[in-house]
Amino acid sequence: MQSPDGGATWTKPLQLDAEPIQMQWLPQAEGRMVGDYFATAFAGDRVVPVFALAIAPTASRLHEGVFASSLVPLR
């Protein structure tokens, strides 16, 4: 998503995966670890979004990739 007018309006979200991650795919340790799968960090003057994409596990093996990109914020 992006905002051409400083946050007053936003473009439509773009789905990055073919199927959203299902809650039952997530590891569990006293509850599902949902917040562990996305983040926004800052490095100097750059923004670094981090997110995970997954497909259904097979047996006890998880299938997940974690992605990040270093972006210069719009001013």
PDB file of N, CA and C in Angstrom:
ATOM      1  N   MET A   1       0.840  -1.160   0.000  1.00  0.00           N
ATOM      2  CA  MET A   1       0.000   0.000   0.000  1.00  0.00           C
ATOM      3  C   MET A   1       0.891   1.231   0.000  1.00  0.00           C
ATOM      4  N   GLN A   2       0.350   2.298  -0.533  1.00  0.00           N
ATOM      5  CA  GLN A   2       1.047   3.576  -0.473  1.00  0.00           C
ATOM      6  C   GLN A   2       0.033   4.700  -0.424  1.00  0.00           C
ATOM      7  N   SER A   3       0.506   5.827   0.071  1.00  0.00           N
ATOM      8  CA  SER A   3      -0.363   6.989   0.182  1.00  0.00           C
ATOM      9  C   SER A   3       0.234   8.120  -0.637  1.00  0.00           C
ATOM     10  N   PRO A   4      -0.489   8.591  -1.642  1.00  0.00           N
ATOM     11  CA  PRO A   4       0.030   9.688  -2.453  1.00  0.00           C
ATOM     12  C   PRO A   4      -0.170  11.057  -1.807  1.00  0.00           C
ATOM     13  N   ASP A   5      -0.880  11.100  -0.662  1.00  0.00           N
ATOM     14  CA  ASP A   5      -1.230  12.396  -0.070  1.00  0.00           C
ATOM     15  C   ASP A   5      -0.964  12.460   1.434  1.00  0.00           C
ATOM     16  N   GLY A   6       0.160  11.875   1.854  1.00  0.00           N
ATOM     17  CA  GLY A   6       0.569  11.983   3.251  1.00  0.00           C
ATOM     18  C   GLY A   6      -0.295  11.222   4.238  1.00  0.00           C
ATOM     19  N   GLY A   7      -0.995  10.203   3.799  1.00  0.00           N
ATOM     20  CA  GLY A   7      -1.784   9.368   4.697  1.00  0.00           C
ATOM     21  C   GLY A   7      -3.272   9.668   4.715  1.00  0.00           C
ATOM     22  N   ALA A   8      -3.725  10.645   3.946  1.00  0.00           N
ATOM     23  CA  ALA A   8      -5.161  10.947   3.899  1.00  0.00           C
ATOM     24  C   ALA A   8      -5.929   9.824   3.197  1.00  0.00           C
ATOM     25  N   THR A   9      -5.351   9.259   2.150  1.00  0.00           N
ATOM     26  CA  THR A   9      -5.943   8.119   1.452  1.00  0.00           C
ATOM     27  C   THR A   9      -4.834   7.115   1.147  1.00  0.00           C
ATOM     28  N   TRP A  10      -5.240   5.865   0.883  1.00  0.00           N
ATOM     29  CA  TRP A  10      -4.278   4.799   0.625  1.00  0.00           C
ATOM     30  C   TRP A  10      -4.698   4.007  -0.598  1.00  0.00           C
ATOM     31  N   THR A  11      -3.711   3.458  -1.309  1.00  0.00           N
ATOM     32  CA  THR A  11      -4.011   2.572  -2.430  1.00  0.00           C
ATOM     33  C   THR A  11      -4.530   1.247  -1.880  1.00  0.00           C
ATOM     34  N   LYS A  12      -5.108   0.453  -2.739  1.00  0.00           N
ATOM     35  CA  LYS A  12      -5.634  -0.854  -2.356  1.00  0.00           C
ATOM     36  C   LYS A  12      -4.469  -1.782  -1.986  1.00  0.00           C
ATOM     37  N   PRO A  13      -4.611  -2.607  -0.938  1.00  0.00           N
ATOM     38  CA  PRO A  13      -3.533  -3.543  -0.578  1.00  0.00           C
ATOM     39  C   PRO A  13      -3.262  -4.535  -1.705  1.00  0.00           C
ATOM     40  N   LEU A  14      -2.008  -4.952  -1.811  1.00  0.00           N
ATOM     41  CA  LEU A  14      -1.592  -5.945  -2.788  1.00  0.00           C
ATOM     42  C   LEU A  14      -1.289  -7.240  -2.044  1.00  0.00           C
ATOM     43  N   GLN A  15      -1.960  -8.322  -2.393  1.00  0.00           N
ATOM     44  CA  GLN A  15      -1.710  -9.609  -1.740  1.00  0.00           C
ATOM     45  C   GLN A  15      -0.416 -10.189  -2.286  1.00  0.00           C
ATOM     46  N   LEU A  16       0.505 -10.549  -1.384  1.00  0.00           N
ATOM     47  CA  LEU A  16       1.821 -11.037  -1.782  1.00  0.00           C
ATOM     48  C   LEU A  16       1.893 -12.550  -1.923  1.00  0.00           C
ATOM     49  N   ASP A  17       0.949 -13.250  -1.329  1.00  0.00           N
ATOM     50  CA  ASP A  17       0.967 -14.708  -1.392  1.00  0.00           C
ATOM     51  C   ASP A  17      -0.319 -15.221  -2.026  1.00  0.00           C
ATOM     52  N   ALA A  18      -0.284 -16.458  -2.492  1.00  0.00           N
ATOM     53  CA  ALA A  18      -1.466 -17.038  -3.127  1.00  0.00           C
ATOM     54  C   ALA A  18      -2.564 -17.320  -2.114  1.00  0.00           C
ATOM     55  N   GLU A  19      -2.177 -17.587  -0.884  1.00  0.00           N
ATOM     56  CA  GLU A  19      -3.127 -17.920   0.175  1.00  0.00           C
ATOM     57  C   GLU A  19      -2.603 -17.339   1.487  1.00  0.00           C
ATOM     58  N   PRO A  20      -3.429 -16.642   2.260  1.00  0.00           N
ATOM     59  CA  PRO A  20      -2.968 -16.103   3.548  1.00  0.00           C
ATOM     60  C   PRO A  20      -2.493 -17.224   4.478  1.00  0.00           C
ATOM     61  N   ILE A  21      -1.527 -16.909   5.338  1.00  0.00           N
ATOM     62  CA  ILE A  21      -1.046 -17.873   6.328  1.00  0.00           C
ATOM     63  C   ILE A  21      -2.206 -18.239   7.252  1.00  0.00           C
ATOM     64  N   GLN A  22      -2.424 -19.518   7.443  1.00  0.00           N
ATOM     65  CA  GLN A  22      -3.483 -20.007   8.326  1.00  0.00           C
ATOM     66  C   GLN A  22      -2.952 -20.098   9.757  1.00  0.00           C
ATOM     67  N   MET A  23      -3.777 -19.781  10.731  1.00  0.00           N
ATOM     68  CA  MET A  23      -3.349 -19.799  12.134  1.00  0.00           C
ATOM     69  C   MET A  23      -2.773 -21.157  12.538  1.00  0.00           C
ATOM     70  N   GLN A  24      -3.335 -22.250  12.041  1.00  0.00           N
ATOM     71  CA  GLN A  24      -2.852 -23.571  12.442  1.00  0.00           C
ATOM     72  C   GLN A  24      -1.470 -23.885  11.872  1.00  0.00           C
ATOM     73  N   TRP A  25      -0.964 -23.083  10.933  1.00  0.00           N
ATOM     74  CA  TRP A  25       0.378 -23.294  10.395  1.00  0.00           C
ATOM     75  C   TRP A  25       1.450 -22.730  11.322  1.00  0.00           C
ATOM     76  N   LEU A  26       1.070 -21.849  12.231  1.00  0.00           N
ATOM     77  CA  LEU A  26       2.039 -21.136  13.060  1.00  0.00           C
ATOM     78  C   LEU A  26       2.519 -21.990  14.226  1.00  0.00           C
ATOM     79  N   PRO A  27       3.789 -21.828  14.623  1.00  0.00           N
ATOM     80  CA  PRO A  27       4.268 -22.524  15.810  1.00  0.00           C
ATOM     81  C   PRO A  27       3.463 -22.076  17.035  1.00  0.00           C
ATOM     82  N   GLN A  28       3.450 -22.909  18.045  1.00  0.00           N
ATOM     83  CA  GLN A  28       2.695 -22.583  19.247  1.00  0.00           C
ATOM     84  C   GLN A  28       3.565 -22.794  20.473  1.00  0.00           C
ATOM     85  N   ALA A  29       3.620 -21.800  21.324  1.00  0.00           N
ATOM     86  CA  ALA A  29       4.298 -21.877  22.612  1.00  0.00           C
ATOM     87  C   ALA A  29       3.465 -21.026  23.568  1.00  0.00           C
ATOM     88  N   GLU A  30       2.523 -21.648  24.229  1.00  0.00           N
ATOM     89  CA  GLU A  30       1.554 -20.941  25.076  1.00  0.00           C
ATOM     90  C   GLU A  30       0.751 -19.939  24.250  1.00  0.00           C
ATOM     91  N   GLY A  31       0.417 -20.302  23.042  1.00  0.00           N
ATOM     92  CA  GLY A  31      -0.347 -19.447  22.132  1.00  0.00           C
ATOM     93  C   GLY A  31       0.372 -19.323  20.801  1.00  0.00           C
ATOM     94  N   ARG A  32      -0.367 -18.978  19.769  1.00  0.00           N
ATOM     95  CA  ARG A  32       0.221 -18.815  18.435  1.00  0.00           C
ATOM     96  C   ARG A  32       1.101 -17.569  18.396  1.00  0.00           C
ATOM     97  N   MET A  33       2.203 -17.649  17.682  1.00  0.00           N
ATOM     98  CA  MET A  33       3.168 -16.547  17.620  1.00  0.00           C
ATOM     99  C   MET A  33       2.915 -15.686  16.385  1.00  0.00           C
ATOM    100  N   VAL A  34       1.784 -14.999  16.357  1.00  0.00           N
ATOM    101  CA  VAL A  34       1.395 -14.213  15.186  1.00  0.00           C
ATOM    102  C   VAL A  34       2.310 -13.012  14.979  1.00  0.00           C
ATOM    103  N   GLY A  35       2.656 -12.296  16.029  1.00  0.00           N
ATOM    104  CA  GLY A  35       3.467 -11.084  15.909  1.00  0.00           C
ATOM    105  C   GLY A  35       4.890 -11.322  15.458  1.00  0.00           C
ATOM    106  N   ASP A  36       5.329 -12.566  15.430  1.00  0.00           N
ATOM    107  CA  ASP A  36       6.692 -12.887  15.010  1.00  0.00           C
ATOM    108  C   ASP A  36       6.852 -12.890  13.500  1.00  0.00           C
ATOM    109  N   TYR A  37       5.797 -12.609  12.760  1.00  0.00           N
ATOM    110  CA  TYR A  37       5.833 -12.788  11.318  1.00  0.00           C
ATOM    111  C   TYR A  37       5.786 -11.498  10.522  1.00  0.00           C
ATOM    112  N   PHE A  38       5.915 -10.361  11.185  1.00  0.00           N
ATOM    113  CA  PHE A  38       6.017  -9.091  10.478  1.00  0.00           C
ATOM    114  C   PHE A  38       6.688  -8.078  11.391  1.00  0.00           C
ATOM    115  N   ALA A  39       7.360  -7.114  10.795  1.00  0.00           N
ATOM    116  CA  ALA A  39       8.027  -6.075  11.575  1.00  0.00           C
ATOM    117  C   ALA A  39       8.380  -4.920  10.656  1.00  0.00           C
ATOM    118  N   THR A  40       8.619  -3.788  11.256  1.00  0.00           N
ATOM    119  CA  THR A  40       9.182  -2.646  10.546  1.00  0.00           C
ATOM    120  C   THR A  40      10.352  -2.153  11.377  1.00  0.00           C
ATOM    121  N   ALA A  41      11.511  -2.085  10.775  1.00  0.00           N
ATOM    122  CA  ALA A  41      12.707  -1.614  11.460  1.00  0.00           C
ATOM    123  C   ALA A  41      13.232  -0.391  10.720  1.00  0.00           C
ATOM    124  N   PHE A  42      14.144   0.318  11.346  1.00  0.00           N
ATOM    125  CA  PHE A  42      14.756   1.490  10.735  1.00  0.00           C
ATOM    126  C   PHE A  42      16.266   1.349  10.835  1.00  0.00           C
ATOM    127  N   ALA A  43      16.961   1.661   9.751  1.00  0.00           N
ATOM    128  CA  ALA A  43      18.418   1.622   9.709  1.00  0.00           C
ATOM    129  C   ALA A  43      18.887   2.941   9.117  1.00  0.00           C
ATOM    130  N   GLY A  44      19.375   3.822   9.963  1.00  0.00           N
ATOM    131  CA  GLY A  44      19.735   5.159   9.492  1.00  0.00           C
ATOM    132  C   GLY A  44      18.488   5.869   9.002  1.00  0.00           C
ATOM    133  N   ASP A  45      18.514   6.328   7.760  1.00  0.00           N
ATOM    134  CA  ASP A  45      17.339   7.009   7.199  1.00  0.00           C
ATOM    135  C   ASP A  45      16.498   6.071   6.336  1.00  0.00           C
ATOM    136  N   ARG A  46      16.682   4.778   6.482  1.00  0.00           N
ATOM    137  CA  ARG A  46      15.957   3.805   5.657  1.00  0.00           C
ATOM    138  C   ARG A  46      14.941   3.021   6.485  1.00  0.00           C
ATOM    139  N   VAL A  47      13.863   2.638   5.836  1.00  0.00           N
ATOM    140  CA  VAL A  47      12.823   1.804   6.440  1.00  0.00           C
ATOM    141  C   VAL A  47      13.041   0.370   5.956  1.00  0.00           C
ATOM    142  N   VAL A  48      12.925  -0.601   6.860  1.00  0.00           N
ATOM    143  CA  VAL A  48      13.137  -2.003   6.496  1.00  0.00           C
ATOM    144  C   VAL A  48      11.911  -2.826   6.917  1.00  0.00           C
ATOM    145  N   PRO A  49      10.939  -3.016   6.008  1.00  0.00           N
ATOM    146  CA  PRO A  49       9.818  -3.896   6.332  1.00  0.00           C
ATOM    147  C   PRO A  49      10.257  -5.359   6.235  1.00  0.00           C
ATOM    148  N   VAL A  50       9.760  -6.181   7.154  1.00  0.00           N
ATOM    149  CA  VAL A  50      10.082  -7.607   7.194  1.00  0.00           C
ATOM    150  C   VAL A  50       8.766  -8.376   7.298  1.00  0.00           C
ATOM    151  N   PHE A  51       8.595  -9.411   6.481  1.00  0.00           N
ATOM    152  CA  PHE A  51       7.367 -10.198   6.542  1.00  0.00           C
ATOM    153  C   PHE A  51       7.657 -11.637   6.137  1.00  0.00           C
ATOM    154  N   ALA A  52       6.766 -12.520   6.518  1.00  0.00           N
ATOM    155  CA  ALA A  52       6.919 -13.943   6.214  1.00  0.00           C
ATOM    156  C   ALA A  52       5.794 -14.408   5.305  1.00  0.00           C
ATOM    157  N   LEU A  53       6.122 -15.337   4.427  1.00  0.00           N
ATOM    158  CA  LEU A  53       5.133 -16.028   3.603  1.00  0.00           C
ATOM    159  C   LEU A  53       5.302 -17.518   3.865  1.00  0.00           C
ATOM    160  N   ALA A  54       4.198 -18.246   3.871  1.00  0.00           N
ATOM    161  CA  ALA A  54       4.272 -19.675   4.181  1.00  0.00           C
ATOM    162  C   ALA A  54       3.249 -20.451   3.370  1.00  0.00           C
ATOM    163  N   ILE A  55       3.512 -21.742   3.283  1.00  0.00           N
ATOM    164  CA  ILE A  55       2.511 -22.678   2.768  1.00  0.00           C
ATOM    165  C   ILE A  55       2.272 -23.708   3.867  1.00  0.00           C
ATOM    166  N   ALA A  56       1.270 -24.531   3.691  1.00  0.00           N
ATOM    167  CA  ALA A  56       0.907 -25.504   4.727  1.00  0.00           C
ATOM    168  C   ALA A  56       2.084 -26.411   5.069  1.00  0.00           C
ATOM    169  N   PRO A  57       2.254 -26.715   6.357  1.00  0.00           N
ATOM    170  CA  PRO A  57       3.312 -27.645   6.751  1.00  0.00           C
ATOM    171  C   PRO A  57       2.992 -29.071   6.310  1.00  0.00           C
ATOM    172  N   THR A  58       4.038 -29.872   6.177  1.00  0.00           N
ATOM    173  CA  THR A  58       3.876 -31.303   5.917  1.00  0.00           C
ATOM    174  C   THR A  58       4.436 -32.037   7.125  1.00  0.00           C
ATOM    175  N   ALA A  59       3.608 -32.880   7.723  1.00  0.00           N
ATOM    176  CA  ALA A  59       3.959 -33.541   8.986  1.00  0.00           C
ATOM    177  C   ALA A  59       4.332 -32.457   9.985  1.00  0.00           C
ATOM    178  N   SER A  60       5.523 -32.477  10.526  1.00  0.00           N
ATOM    179  CA  SER A  60       5.915 -31.443  11.486  1.00  0.00           C
ATOM    180  C   SER A  60       6.905 -30.451  10.879  1.00  0.00           C
ATOM    181  N   ARG A  61       7.055 -30.454   9.565  1.00  0.00           N
ATOM    182  CA  ARG A  61       8.000 -29.554   8.901  1.00  0.00           C
ATOM    183  C   ARG A  61       7.277 -28.304   8.398  1.00  0.00           C
ATOM    184  N   LEU A  62       7.763 -27.119   8.825  1.00  0.00           N
ATOM    185  CA  LEU A  62       7.191 -25.850   8.390  1.00  0.00           C
ATOM    186  C   LEU A  62       7.829 -25.420   7.074  1.00  0.00           C
ATOM    187  N   HIS A  63       7.082 -24.710   6.252  1.00  0.00           N
ATOM    188  CA  HIS A  63       7.572 -24.192   4.972  1.00  0.00           C
ATOM    189  C   HIS A  63       7.316 -22.689   4.961  1.00  0.00           C
ATOM    190  N   GLU A  64       8.374 -21.929   5.216  1.00  0.00           N
ATOM    191  CA  GLU A  64       8.210 -20.492   5.381  1.00  0.00           C
ATOM    192  C   GLU A  64       9.444 -19.768   4.876  1.00  0.00           C
ATOM    193  N   GLY A  65       9.224 -18.607   4.294  1.00  0.00           N
ATOM    194  CA  GLY A  65      10.312 -17.723   3.900  1.00  0.00           C
ATOM    195  C   GLY A  65      10.102 -16.370   4.551  1.00  0.00           C
ATOM    196  N   VAL A  66      11.182 -15.724   4.945  1.00  0.00           N
ATOM    197  CA  VAL A  66      11.116 -14.393   5.546  1.00  0.00           C
ATOM    198  C   VAL A  66      11.803 -13.433   4.590  1.00  0.00           C
ATOM    199  N   PHE A  67      11.155 -12.306   4.323  1.00  0.00           N
ATOM    200  CA  PHE A  67      11.624 -11.355   3.323  1.00  0.00           C
ATOM    201  C   PHE A  67      11.757  -9.964   3.921  1.00  0.00           C
ATOM    202  N   ALA A  68      12.718  -9.199   3.410  1.00  0.00           N
ATOM    203  CA  ALA A  68      12.923  -7.823   3.862  1.00  0.00           C
ATOM    204  C   ALA A  68      13.429  -7.001   2.688  1.00  0.00           C
ATOM    205  N   SER A  69      13.256  -5.709   2.801  1.00  0.00           N
ATOM    206  CA  SER A  69      13.757  -4.796   1.783  1.00  0.00           C
ATOM    207  C   SER A  69      14.126  -3.488   2.454  1.00  0.00           C
ATOM    208  N   SER A  70      15.170  -2.861   1.999  1.00  0.00           N
ATOM    209  CA  SER A  70      15.585  -1.569   2.538  1.00  0.00           C
ATOM    210  C   SER A  70      15.036  -0.472   1.631  1.00  0.00           C
ATOM    211  N   LEU A  71      14.208   0.393   2.188  1.00  0.00           N
ATOM    212  CA  LEU A  71      13.529   1.425   1.408  1.00  0.00           C
ATOM    213  C   LEU A  71      13.874   2.816   1.914  1.00  0.00           C
ATOM    214  N   VAL A  72      13.988   3.752   1.006  1.00  0.00           N
ATOM    215  CA  VAL A  72      14.166   5.155   1.382  1.00  0.00           C
ATOM    216  C   VAL A  72      12.773   5.757   1.535  1.00  0.00           C
ATOM    217  N   PRO A  73      12.445   6.354   2.703  1.00  0.00           N
ATOM    218  CA  PRO A  73      11.112   6.926   2.873  1.00  0.00           C
ATOM    219  C   PRO A  73      10.865   8.091   1.922  1.00  0.00           C
ATOM    220  N   LEU A  74       9.627   8.232   1.501  1.00  0.00           N
ATOM    221  CA  LEU A  74       9.243   9.382   0.677  1.00  0.00           C
ATOM    222  C   LEU A  74       9.171  10.608   1.563  1.00  0.00           C
ATOM    223  N   ARG A  75       9.572  11.711   1.041  1.00  0.00           N
ATOM    224  CA  ARG A  75       9.521  12.959   1.829  1.00  0.00           C
ATOM    225  C   ARG A  75       8.647  13.963   1.146  1.00  0.00           C
TER     226      ARG A  75
END
